[in-house]
Short mmCIF file of C-alpha atoms in Angstrom, two decimals:
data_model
loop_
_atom_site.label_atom_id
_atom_site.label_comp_id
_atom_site.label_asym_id
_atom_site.label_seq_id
_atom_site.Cartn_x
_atom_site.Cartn_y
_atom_site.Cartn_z
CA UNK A 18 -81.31 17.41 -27.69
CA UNK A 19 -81.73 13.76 -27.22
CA UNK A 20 -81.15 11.68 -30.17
CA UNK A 21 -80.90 7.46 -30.49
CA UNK A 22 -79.24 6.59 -33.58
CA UNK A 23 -80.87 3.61 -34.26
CA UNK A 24 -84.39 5.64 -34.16
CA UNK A 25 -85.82 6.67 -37.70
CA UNK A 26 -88.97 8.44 -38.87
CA UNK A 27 -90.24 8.43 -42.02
CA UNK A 28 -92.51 11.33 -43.84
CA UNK A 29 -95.09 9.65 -46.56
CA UNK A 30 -96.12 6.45 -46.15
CA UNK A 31 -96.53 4.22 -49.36
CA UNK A 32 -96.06 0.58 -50.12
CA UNK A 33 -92.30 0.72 -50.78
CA UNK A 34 -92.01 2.71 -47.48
CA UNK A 35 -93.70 0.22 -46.02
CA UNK A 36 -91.49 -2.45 -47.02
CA UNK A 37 -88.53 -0.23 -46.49
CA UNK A 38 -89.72 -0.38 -42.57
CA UNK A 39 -89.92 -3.91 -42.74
CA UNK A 40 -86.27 -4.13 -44.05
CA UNK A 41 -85.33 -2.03 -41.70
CA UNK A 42 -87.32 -3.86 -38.57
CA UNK A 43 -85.46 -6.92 -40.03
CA UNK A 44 -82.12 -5.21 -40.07
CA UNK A 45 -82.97 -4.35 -36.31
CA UNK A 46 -83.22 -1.05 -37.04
CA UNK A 47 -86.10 1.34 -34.48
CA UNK A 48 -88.33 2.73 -36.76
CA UNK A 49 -90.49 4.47 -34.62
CA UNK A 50 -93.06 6.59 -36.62
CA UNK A 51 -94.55 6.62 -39.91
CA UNK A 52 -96.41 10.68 -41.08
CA UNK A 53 -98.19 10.51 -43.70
CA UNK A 54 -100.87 13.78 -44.35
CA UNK A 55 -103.57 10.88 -45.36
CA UNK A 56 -104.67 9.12 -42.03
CA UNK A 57 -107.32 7.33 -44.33
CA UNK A 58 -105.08 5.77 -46.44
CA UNK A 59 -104.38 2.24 -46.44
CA UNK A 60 -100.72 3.00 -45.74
CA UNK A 61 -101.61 3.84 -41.99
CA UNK A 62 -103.69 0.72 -41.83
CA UNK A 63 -100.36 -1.36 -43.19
CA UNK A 64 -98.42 1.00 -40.96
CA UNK A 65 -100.53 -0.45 -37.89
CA UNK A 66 -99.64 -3.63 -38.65
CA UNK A 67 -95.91 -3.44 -38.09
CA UNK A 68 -96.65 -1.66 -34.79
CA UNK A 69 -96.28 1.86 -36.27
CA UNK A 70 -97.40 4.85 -34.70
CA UNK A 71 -98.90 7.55 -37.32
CA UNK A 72 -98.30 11.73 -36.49
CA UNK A 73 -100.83 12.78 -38.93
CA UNK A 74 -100.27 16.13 -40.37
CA UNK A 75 -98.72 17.93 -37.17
CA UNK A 76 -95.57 15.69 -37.10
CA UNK A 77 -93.70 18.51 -34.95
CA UNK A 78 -96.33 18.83 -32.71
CA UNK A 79 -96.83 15.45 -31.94
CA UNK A 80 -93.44 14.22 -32.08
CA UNK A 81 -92.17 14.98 -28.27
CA UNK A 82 -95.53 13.79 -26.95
CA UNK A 83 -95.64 10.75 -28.92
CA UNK A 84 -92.18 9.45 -28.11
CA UNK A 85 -91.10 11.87 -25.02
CA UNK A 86 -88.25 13.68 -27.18
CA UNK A 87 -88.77 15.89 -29.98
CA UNK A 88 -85.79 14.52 -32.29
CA UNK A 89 -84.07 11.79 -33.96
CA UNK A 90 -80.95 10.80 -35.77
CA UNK A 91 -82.13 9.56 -39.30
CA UNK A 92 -84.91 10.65 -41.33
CA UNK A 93 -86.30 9.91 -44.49
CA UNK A 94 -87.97 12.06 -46.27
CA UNK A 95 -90.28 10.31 -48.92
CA UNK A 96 -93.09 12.51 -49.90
CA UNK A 97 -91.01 14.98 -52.04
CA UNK A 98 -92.63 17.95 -50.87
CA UNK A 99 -90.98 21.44 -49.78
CA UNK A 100 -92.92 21.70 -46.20
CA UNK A 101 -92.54 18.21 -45.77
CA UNK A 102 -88.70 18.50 -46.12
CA UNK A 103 -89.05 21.29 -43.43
CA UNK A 104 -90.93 19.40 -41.10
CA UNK A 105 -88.29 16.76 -41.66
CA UNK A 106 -85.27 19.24 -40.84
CA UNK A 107 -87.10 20.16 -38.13
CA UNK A 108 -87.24 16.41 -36.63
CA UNK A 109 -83.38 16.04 -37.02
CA UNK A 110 -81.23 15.62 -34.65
CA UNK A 111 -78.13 17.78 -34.83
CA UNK A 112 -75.57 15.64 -36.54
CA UNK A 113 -78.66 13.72 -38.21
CA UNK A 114 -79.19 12.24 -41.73
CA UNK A 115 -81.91 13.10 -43.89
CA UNK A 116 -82.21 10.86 -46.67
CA UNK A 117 -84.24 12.37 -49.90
CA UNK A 118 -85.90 9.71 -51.81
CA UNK A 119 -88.91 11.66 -52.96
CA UNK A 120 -87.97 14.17 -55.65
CA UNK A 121 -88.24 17.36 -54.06
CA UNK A 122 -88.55 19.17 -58.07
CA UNK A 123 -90.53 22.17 -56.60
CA UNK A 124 -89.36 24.79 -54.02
CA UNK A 125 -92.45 26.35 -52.86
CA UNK A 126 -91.45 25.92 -48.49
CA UNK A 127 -88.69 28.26 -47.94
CA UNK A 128 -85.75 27.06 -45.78
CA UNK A 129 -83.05 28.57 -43.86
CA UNK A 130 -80.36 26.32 -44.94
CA UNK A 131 -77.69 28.10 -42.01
CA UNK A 132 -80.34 27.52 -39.51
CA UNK A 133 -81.48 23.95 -40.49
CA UNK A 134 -78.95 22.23 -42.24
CA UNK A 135 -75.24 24.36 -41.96
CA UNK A 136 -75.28 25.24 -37.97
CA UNK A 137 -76.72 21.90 -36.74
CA UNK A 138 -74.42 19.55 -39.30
CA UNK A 139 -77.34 18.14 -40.91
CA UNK A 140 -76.12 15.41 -43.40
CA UNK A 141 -78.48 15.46 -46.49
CA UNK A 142 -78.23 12.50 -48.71
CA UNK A 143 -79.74 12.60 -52.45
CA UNK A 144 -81.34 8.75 -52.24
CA UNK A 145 -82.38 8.71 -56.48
CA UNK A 146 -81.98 5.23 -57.78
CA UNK A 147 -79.90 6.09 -60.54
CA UNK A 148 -77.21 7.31 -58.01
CA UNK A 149 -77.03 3.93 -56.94
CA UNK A 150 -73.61 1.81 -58.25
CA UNK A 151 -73.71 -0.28 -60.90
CA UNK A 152 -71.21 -2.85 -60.54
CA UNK A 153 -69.32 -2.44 -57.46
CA UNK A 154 -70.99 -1.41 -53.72
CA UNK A 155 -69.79 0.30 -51.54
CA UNK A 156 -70.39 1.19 -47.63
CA UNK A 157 -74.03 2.69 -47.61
CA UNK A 158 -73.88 2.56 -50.92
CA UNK A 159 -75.11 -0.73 -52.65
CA UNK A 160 -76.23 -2.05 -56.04
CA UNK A 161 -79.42 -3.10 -57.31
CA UNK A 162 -78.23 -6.96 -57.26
CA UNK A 163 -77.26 -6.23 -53.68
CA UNK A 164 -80.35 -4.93 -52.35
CA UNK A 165 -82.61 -7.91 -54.15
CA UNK A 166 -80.26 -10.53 -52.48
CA UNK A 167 -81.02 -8.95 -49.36
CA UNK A 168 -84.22 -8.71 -49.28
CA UNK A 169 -84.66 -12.65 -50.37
CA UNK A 170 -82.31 -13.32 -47.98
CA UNK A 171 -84.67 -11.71 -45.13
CA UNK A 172 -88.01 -13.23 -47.20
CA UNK A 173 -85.76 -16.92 -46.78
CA UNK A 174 -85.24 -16.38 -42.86
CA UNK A 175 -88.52 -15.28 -42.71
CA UNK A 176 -87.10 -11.71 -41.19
CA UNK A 177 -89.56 -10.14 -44.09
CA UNK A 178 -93.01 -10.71 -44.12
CA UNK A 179 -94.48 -9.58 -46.88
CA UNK A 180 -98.08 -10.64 -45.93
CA UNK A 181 -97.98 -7.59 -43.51
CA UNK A 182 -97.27 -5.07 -46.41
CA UNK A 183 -99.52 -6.53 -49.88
CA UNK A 184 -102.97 -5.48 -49.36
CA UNK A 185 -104.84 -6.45 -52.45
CA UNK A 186 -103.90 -8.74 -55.21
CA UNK A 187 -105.20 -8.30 -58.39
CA UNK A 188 -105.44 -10.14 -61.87
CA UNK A 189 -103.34 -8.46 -64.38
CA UNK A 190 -106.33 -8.41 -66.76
CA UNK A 191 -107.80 -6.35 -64.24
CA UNK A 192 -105.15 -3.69 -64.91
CA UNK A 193 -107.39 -1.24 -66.79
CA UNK A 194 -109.41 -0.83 -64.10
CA UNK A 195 -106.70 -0.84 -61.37
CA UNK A 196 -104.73 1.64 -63.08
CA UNK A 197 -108.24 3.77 -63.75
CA UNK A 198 -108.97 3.88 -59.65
CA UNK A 199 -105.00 4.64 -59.03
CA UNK A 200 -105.51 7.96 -61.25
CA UNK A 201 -108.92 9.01 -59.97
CA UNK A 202 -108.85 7.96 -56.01
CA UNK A 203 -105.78 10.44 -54.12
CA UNK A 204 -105.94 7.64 -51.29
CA UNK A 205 -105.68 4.29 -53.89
CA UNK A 206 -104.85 1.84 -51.59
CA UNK A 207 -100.93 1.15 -51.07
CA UNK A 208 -100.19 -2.55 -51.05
CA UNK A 209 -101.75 -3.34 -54.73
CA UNK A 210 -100.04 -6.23 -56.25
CA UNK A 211 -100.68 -8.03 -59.70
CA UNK A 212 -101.19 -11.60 -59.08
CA UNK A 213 -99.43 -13.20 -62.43
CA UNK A 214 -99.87 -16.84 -60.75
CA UNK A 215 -103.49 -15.57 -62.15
CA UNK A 216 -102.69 -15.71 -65.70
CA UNK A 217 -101.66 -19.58 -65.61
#
């Protein structure tokens, strides 16, 4: 199979995804395609803007027509689903990454971990904050001071633009409400920012 390492896909698309791709375009990394099983959601309309193509919910399907190869060298896996972690084996190269930053807490997709992960030398990576280092980083491996310098660093050179990822700012004394919508509309717009410049 055919497989760029520079090229990443990601499955789920929310507002820290979103910004993740940023980082990444800043880092000049090829991130070539966001899924994400909502193709209402705002996230594909952020996902636009940084030039992003969208797979729906038929990411194997699509893949090899969308990009004229059916695999790719690092994925991340963000939704923290079971089938979605299967569709995301299934777009690895052999030799690939997967990184896991959703919490994958229920195993309801059955995978053949010989077949998918074992045979092909699939490198899984458990991406959960508090694995992170406190005091000291390492290579790939970086702490939370790290990470913030980098991404003002980017904001500073204007490599980051954040305008691209917020959608909506809001008032934080409209945080009833915003937190109200959040829990009763699935497709809450990503991108929702409190303004705290407001409160002054």
């Amino acid at each position: 199979m055919h497989m760029k390492r520079k090229q990443i896909v990601f499955t789920g698309v929310g507002c820290a995804e979103l910004q993740e791709v940023a980082m990444l375009r800043a880092g000049d990394d090829d991130v070539l395609v966001a899924n994400d099983v909502s193709a209402i959601s705002a996230g594909t309309e952020r996902a636009c803007l940084l030039d992003l193509p969208n797979l729906g919910d038929e990411p194997q399907g699509c893949f090899p027509k969308t990009l004229g190869y059916s695999c790719v060298g690092r994925v991340i896996e963000v939704t923290g689903q079971s089938i979605a972690m299967k569709q995301a084996l299934a777009l690895t190269a052999p030799s690939g990454r997967i990184a896991l930053l959703g919490c994958t807490r229920v195993s309801d997709a059955s995978i053949d971990y010989y077949q998918d992960v074992h045979r092909p030398g699939i490198e899984m990576i458990g991406a959960h904050t508090m694995s992170r280092p406190k005091l000291e980083s390492r290579p790939h491996s970086w702490t939370w001071r790290d990470d913030a310098r980098a991404i003002l660093d980017y904001m500073s050179d204007g490599r980051l633009d954040m305008s691209q990822i917020v959608s909506t700012l809001y008032s934080p004394l409209e945080s009833s409400a915003v937190y109200a919508a959040l829990a009763k509309n699935e497709n809450f717009p990503v991108g929702a920012v409190f303004d705290w410049n407001q409160l002054k």
